[in-house]
Short mmCIF file of C-alpha atoms in Angstrom, two decimals:
data_model
loop_
_atom_site.label_atom_id
_atom_site.label_comp_id
_atom_site.label_asym_id
_atom_site.label_seq_id
_atom_site.Cartn_x
_atom_site.Cartn_y
_atom_site.Cartn_z
CA MET I 296 -0.20 0.43 0.11
CA ALA I 297 3.02 2.47 1.24
CA ASP I 298 4.56 1.98 -2.53
CA ALA I 299 1.45 2.55 -4.11
CA GLN I 300 1.19 5.54 -2.16
CA GLN I 301 4.59 6.85 -3.16
CA LEU I 302 3.83 5.96 -6.70
CA GLN I 303 0.90 7.99 -6.97
CA ASP I 304 2.82 10.91 -4.97
CA LYS I 305 5.72 10.48 -8.06
CA LEU I 306 2.94 10.81 -10.34
CA ASP I 307 1.55 13.80 -9.16
CA ALA I 308 4.84 15.76 -9.15
CA VAL I 309 5.43 14.87 -12.56
CA GLN I 310 2.17 16.04 -13.79
CA PRO I 311 2.67 19.13 -13.99
CA VAL I 312 5.42 18.59 -15.70
CA LEU I 313 3.65 16.90 -18.84
CA ASP I 314 0.44 19.50 -18.35
CA THR I 315 3.08 22.00 -19.64
CA LEU I 316 5.07 19.63 -22.42
CA LYS I 317 1.32 18.98 -23.47
CA SER I 318 0.35 23.17 -23.73
CA MET I 319 4.09 23.45 -25.80
CA PHE I 320 3.06 21.25 -29.00
CA GLY I 321 2.26 23.79 -31.97
CA SER I 322 3.31 26.83 -30.11
CA PRO I 323 5.18 29.35 -31.92
CA GLN I 324 5.80 31.20 -28.50
CA ASP I 325 8.00 28.13 -27.32
CA ALA I 326 9.45 26.94 -30.79
CA ASP I 327 13.17 26.85 -32.01
CA PHE I 328 12.51 24.93 -35.40
CA THR I 329 9.75 24.40 -37.50
CA ILE I 330 9.00 20.93 -39.33
CA THR I 331 7.43 20.83 -42.82
CA CYS I 332 5.41 18.37 -44.53
CA GLY I 333 3.74 19.27 -47.79
CA ASP I 334 1.84 23.04 -46.85
CA ARG I 335 1.88 22.01 -43.15
CA LYS I 336 4.16 23.50 -40.45
CA TRP I 337 4.26 23.29 -36.88
CA PRO I 338 6.83 25.06 -35.00
CA MET I 339 8.29 22.42 -32.72
CA ASN I 340 11.04 22.16 -29.82
CA LYS I 341 14.79 20.62 -30.34
CA ALA I 342 15.51 19.60 -26.72
CA ILE I 343 11.85 17.58 -27.49
CA VAL I 344 11.87 16.47 -30.40
CA CYS I 345 15.50 15.14 -30.87
CA ALA I 346 16.02 13.92 -27.33
CA GLN I 347 13.09 11.09 -29.16
CA SER I 348 14.58 11.01 -32.58
CA PRO I 349 18.32 10.29 -33.71
CA VAL I 350 17.19 11.21 -37.37
CA ILE I 351 15.70 14.99 -36.63
CA LYS I 352 18.56 15.39 -34.19
CA ALA I 353 21.80 14.62 -36.83
CA ALA I 354 19.91 16.54 -38.95
CA MET I 355 19.43 19.79 -36.94
CA ARG I 356 23.16 19.96 -36.06
CA GLY I 357 25.80 21.21 -37.61
CA ASP I 358 26.38 22.30 -41.46
CA PHE I 359 23.51 21.10 -42.92
CA LYS I 360 21.18 22.96 -44.64
CA GLU I 361 17.84 22.16 -42.19
CA ALA I 362 19.95 23.00 -39.31
CA LYS I 363 21.06 26.21 -40.28
CA ASP I 364 17.57 27.48 -42.13
CA GLY I 365 15.94 25.83 -38.57
CA ILE I 366 12.85 23.39 -40.84
CA TYR I 367 13.12 20.38 -40.71
CA PRO I 368 11.65 18.49 -44.00
CA CYS I 369 9.83 15.58 -43.68
CA LYS I 370 9.64 13.62 -46.36
CA ASP I 371 6.56 11.51 -45.49
CA LYS I 372 3.56 11.82 -48.00
CA GLU I 373 0.89 11.94 -45.25
CA PRO I 374 1.24 15.25 -43.07
CA SER I 375 -1.44 13.64 -41.04
CA VAL I 376 1.13 10.74 -40.30
CA VAL I 377 3.84 13.05 -39.06
CA GLU I 378 0.85 15.10 -37.11
CA ALA I 379 0.87 12.09 -35.30
CA LYS I 380 4.03 11.35 -34.82
CA LEU I 381 4.89 14.44 -33.48
CA HIS I 382 1.52 14.55 -31.16
CA TYR I 383 2.96 11.68 -29.15
CA MET I 384 6.40 13.37 -28.82
CA TYR I 385 3.98 15.43 -26.23
CA HIS I 386 1.67 13.77 -26.09
CA PHE I 387 2.93 10.07 -25.40
CA ASP I 388 0.05 9.32 -27.72
CA TYR I 389 -1.46 9.41 -31.14
CA SER I 390 -4.95 10.74 -31.89
CA GLU I 391 -6.22 7.45 -34.29
CA GLU I 392 -8.25 9.47 -36.51
CA GLY I 393 -5.18 10.52 -38.11
CA SER I 394 -5.20 15.02 -38.44
CA VAL I 395 -6.13 16.57 -35.55
CA ASN I 396 -7.53 19.67 -37.64
CA GLY I 397 -10.02 17.46 -39.84
CA GLU I 398 -8.15 18.71 -43.22
CA GLU I 399 -8.12 16.15 -44.77
CA SER I 400 -8.81 12.75 -45.21
CA THR I 401 -7.16 9.14 -43.65
CA PRO I 402 -7.29 5.70 -43.36
CA PRO I 403 -9.22 3.15 -41.63
CA SER I 404 -7.63 3.47 -37.97
CA ILE I 405 -5.80 1.03 -38.54
CA VAL I 406 -3.95 1.59 -41.60
CA PHE I 407 -3.01 4.34 -40.33
CA ASP I 408 -2.52 2.85 -36.85
CA VAL I 409 0.39 0.96 -40.00
CA GLN I 410 1.16 4.64 -41.62
CA VAL I 411 2.46 5.89 -37.75
CA HIS I 412 4.84 2.83 -36.97
CA MET I 413 7.11 3.19 -40.62
CA ALA I 414 7.45 6.78 -39.58
CA ALA I 415 8.31 5.75 -36.03
CA ASP I 416 10.90 3.46 -36.99
CA TYR I 417 12.09 5.61 -39.66
CA TYR I 418 12.52 8.14 -36.98
CA GLN I 419 14.20 5.60 -34.93
CA VAL I 420 11.24 6.65 -32.08
CA PRO I 421 11.32 2.92 -30.82
CA SER I 422 8.51 3.48 -28.12
CA LEU I 423 5.46 4.88 -30.85
CA ALA I 424 6.58 1.99 -32.91
CA LYS I 425 6.07 -0.33 -29.63
CA LEU I 426 2.89 1.66 -29.28
CA ALA I 427 1.13 1.54 -32.71
CA ALA I 428 2.16 -2.05 -33.25
CA SER I 429 -0.30 -2.79 -29.83
CA LYS I 430 -2.64 0.09 -31.39
CA PHE I 431 -2.72 -2.16 -34.07
CA GLY I 432 -2.43 -5.58 -33.33
CA LYS I 433 -5.80 -4.74 -31.01
CA ARG I 434 -7.46 -3.66 -33.82
CA ALA I 435 -6.84 -6.46 -36.21
CA GLN I 436 -8.28 -8.97 -33.42
CA GLU I 437 -11.10 -6.91 -33.86
CA GLU I 438 -11.04 -6.23 -37.49
CA TRP I 439 -10.11 -8.79 -39.22
CA ALA I 440 -13.28 -9.32 -41.54
CA LEU I 441 -12.75 -5.65 -42.60
CA GLU I 442 -11.66 -4.21 -45.57
CA GLY I 443 -9.29 -2.24 -43.49
CA PHE I 444 -7.52 -5.05 -42.34
CA ALA I 445 -6.92 -6.65 -45.37
CA GLN I 446 -5.90 -3.12 -46.32
CA ALA I 447 -3.21 -2.72 -43.55
CA ALA I 448 -2.21 -6.15 -44.66
CA ALA I 449 -1.08 -5.68 -48.78
CA LEU I 450 0.60 -1.84 -46.78
CA ILE I 451 2.63 -4.38 -44.28
CA TYR I 452 4.39 -7.07 -46.79
CA GLU I 453 4.45 -3.87 -49.58
CA GLU I 454 6.31 -1.29 -47.86
CA ALA I 455 6.84 -2.42 -44.77
CA GLY I 456 10.33 -3.79 -45.49
CA ASP I 457 10.97 -7.91 -44.31
CA LYS I 458 12.93 -6.79 -41.03
CA ASP I 459 9.55 -5.48 -39.35
CA HIS I 460 8.76 -8.75 -38.39
CA GLN I 461 5.88 -7.25 -35.60
CA LEU I 462 3.40 -6.59 -37.56
CA ARG I 463 3.58 -9.33 -39.98
CA ASP I 464 3.41 -11.77 -37.39
CA THR I 465 0.58 -9.64 -36.25
CA VAL I 466 -0.69 -10.41 -39.17
CA ASN I 467 0.35 -14.47 -39.70
CA SER I 468 -1.45 -14.59 -36.46
CA VAL I 469 -4.42 -13.06 -37.16
CA ALA I 470 -4.95 -14.60 -40.19
CA ALA I 471 -3.88 -18.26 -38.73
CA LYS I 472 -6.87 -18.01 -36.03
CA HIS I 473 -9.79 -17.17 -39.06
CA ALA I 474 -8.29 -18.80 -41.85
CA LYS I 475 -11.68 -21.41 -41.97
CA GLU I 476 -13.42 -18.20 -42.90
CA LEU I 477 -10.95 -16.05 -44.30
CA ILE I 478 -10.38 -17.94 -46.79
CA LYS I 479 -13.88 -19.40 -47.67
CA GLU I 480 -16.58 -17.27 -46.48
CA ASP I 481 -16.87 -13.67 -47.41
CA SER I 482 -15.94 -12.04 -44.83
CA GLY I 483 -12.22 -12.57 -46.58
CA ALA I 484 -13.28 -11.59 -49.95
CA HIS I 485 -11.09 -8.69 -49.02
CA LEU I 486 -7.36 -10.28 -47.87
CA ARG I 487 -7.63 -12.96 -50.61
CA LYS I 488 -7.63 -10.46 -53.09
CA MET I 489 -4.80 -8.99 -51.70
CA ALA I 490 -3.14 -11.92 -50.94
CA ASP I 491 -4.21 -13.30 -55.40
CA GLU I 492 -2.65 -10.02 -55.99
CA MET I 493 0.92 -10.11 -53.46
CA PRO I 494 2.46 -13.10 -53.49
CA ALA I 495 4.18 -12.89 -50.40
CA LEU I 496 0.93 -12.55 -48.45
CA GLY I 497 -0.39 -15.20 -50.73
CA SER I 498 2.00 -17.07 -48.69
CA ALA I 499 1.75 -16.45 -45.38
CA LEU I 500 -2.26 -16.49 -45.75
CA TRP I 501 -1.44 -19.96 -46.96
CA GLN I 502 1.08 -21.39 -44.13
CA GLY I 503 -0.92 -20.08 -42.04
CA SER I 504 -4.40 -21.88 -43.01
CA LEU I 505 -2.62 -25.19 -43.43
CA GLU I 506 -2.73 -25.67 -39.48
CA GLN I 507 -6.35 -25.61 -39.70
CA TYR I 508 -6.71 -27.70 -42.63
CA THR I 509 -3.92 -30.16 -42.10
CA GLY I 510 -5.29 -34.28 -43.19
CA GLU I 511 -7.53 -32.94 -45.51
CA GLN I 512 -7.46 -32.67 -49.87
CA CYS I 513 -7.80 -30.63 -52.42
CA LYS I 514 -8.78 -31.18 -55.62
CA CYS I 515 -7.10 -29.76 -58.56
CA SER I 516 -9.42 -27.40 -60.33
CA SER I 517 -8.85 -28.16 -63.73
CA CYS I 518 -8.25 -32.39 -63.43
CA PRO I 519 -8.91 -35.11 -61.05
CA TRP I 520 -5.80 -35.07 -59.16
CA VAL I 521 -5.88 -34.37 -54.81
CA LEU I 522 -4.03 -32.38 -52.97
CA ASP I 523 -2.94 -33.67 -49.97
CA LEU I 524 -2.64 -30.68 -47.54
CA ALA I 525 -0.33 -31.58 -45.07
CA SER I 526 2.55 -32.40 -48.15
CA VAL I 527 3.16 -28.55 -48.70
CA LYS I 528 4.22 -27.20 -46.23
CA GLY I 529 6.31 -24.39 -47.07
CA ILE I 530 5.02 -23.99 -50.67
CA SER I 531 3.52 -20.85 -51.45
CA ALA I 532 2.11 -22.25 -55.38
CA PRO I 533 1.86 -25.45 -54.84
CA CYS I 534 1.50 -27.28 -58.14
CA CYS I 535 -0.91 -29.74 -60.32
CA PRO I 536 2.32 -32.32 -61.57
CA ARG I 537 -0.25 -32.61 -64.41
CA TYR I 538 -0.24 -29.04 -65.25
CA SER I 539 2.68 -28.43 -63.95
CA ARG I 540 1.48 -24.97 -62.72
CA GLY I 541 1.15 -23.35 -58.95
CA TYR I 542 -2.31 -22.46 -57.88
CA SER I 543 -3.25 -20.48 -54.78
CA VAL I 544 -4.37 -21.26 -51.38
CA THR I 545 -7.53 -19.38 -51.93
CA VAL I 546 -8.32 -21.77 -55.30
CA TRP I 547 -7.07 -24.78 -53.59
CA LEU I 548 -9.54 -24.41 -51.01
CA ALA I 549 -12.51 -23.59 -52.76
CA ASN I 550 -11.95 -26.95 -54.15
CA LYS I 551 -11.25 -29.05 -50.93
CA VAL I 552 -12.69 -32.03 -50.87
CA SER I 553 -15.60 -33.05 -48.44
#
């Protein structure tokens, strides 16, 4: 009980500092440099931003143009992602709605979480990356049947890079958990479409579904040959030996032998 009270006392003591930090976000009076993205500008504080992002810190030092001009231009495609990143540095959280000002249309929140995670990874803000991954994981568990999950999965496999195993692992585990629904039912139509267009995503969906279908068999859509699913682990598009043609997971499982 005493330890809990001591912790609460410490939190109460630091709260005024946190409140002051939040009030400084976007305040021209307190700023000593500017971050831009497209037409958007944010007055920022080097002591706060550079302490959290080694990438921005390096650019704002020495003889770099950014340091001389006092302006750091973000190369992110979406100003709303930049806003979320900067908002986090002062509030230790970000809005899932994207743009605070509502000036721009934003993607589904689950896709926005992926975009924020990618930005945090690029600017080396690990605590933000961890938060975005956590938010994405929670949404994925609830929104796996929605189009947003399929869009997020495609973005992860297309742009996040091979090193970003955390988000990929989340996609794979959620897809495996709901494999039977995603493979054949209407709820998985969006993800199946993305998987057919992206071999890497399709392969992951296939491998994840195997555990759900171990011991079952599927018939080739072009001939009577039957595939034993237990024999194709590690193969992204199993081939029919008669036609030497590989088929995606959705094609094989559409012809599952009852």
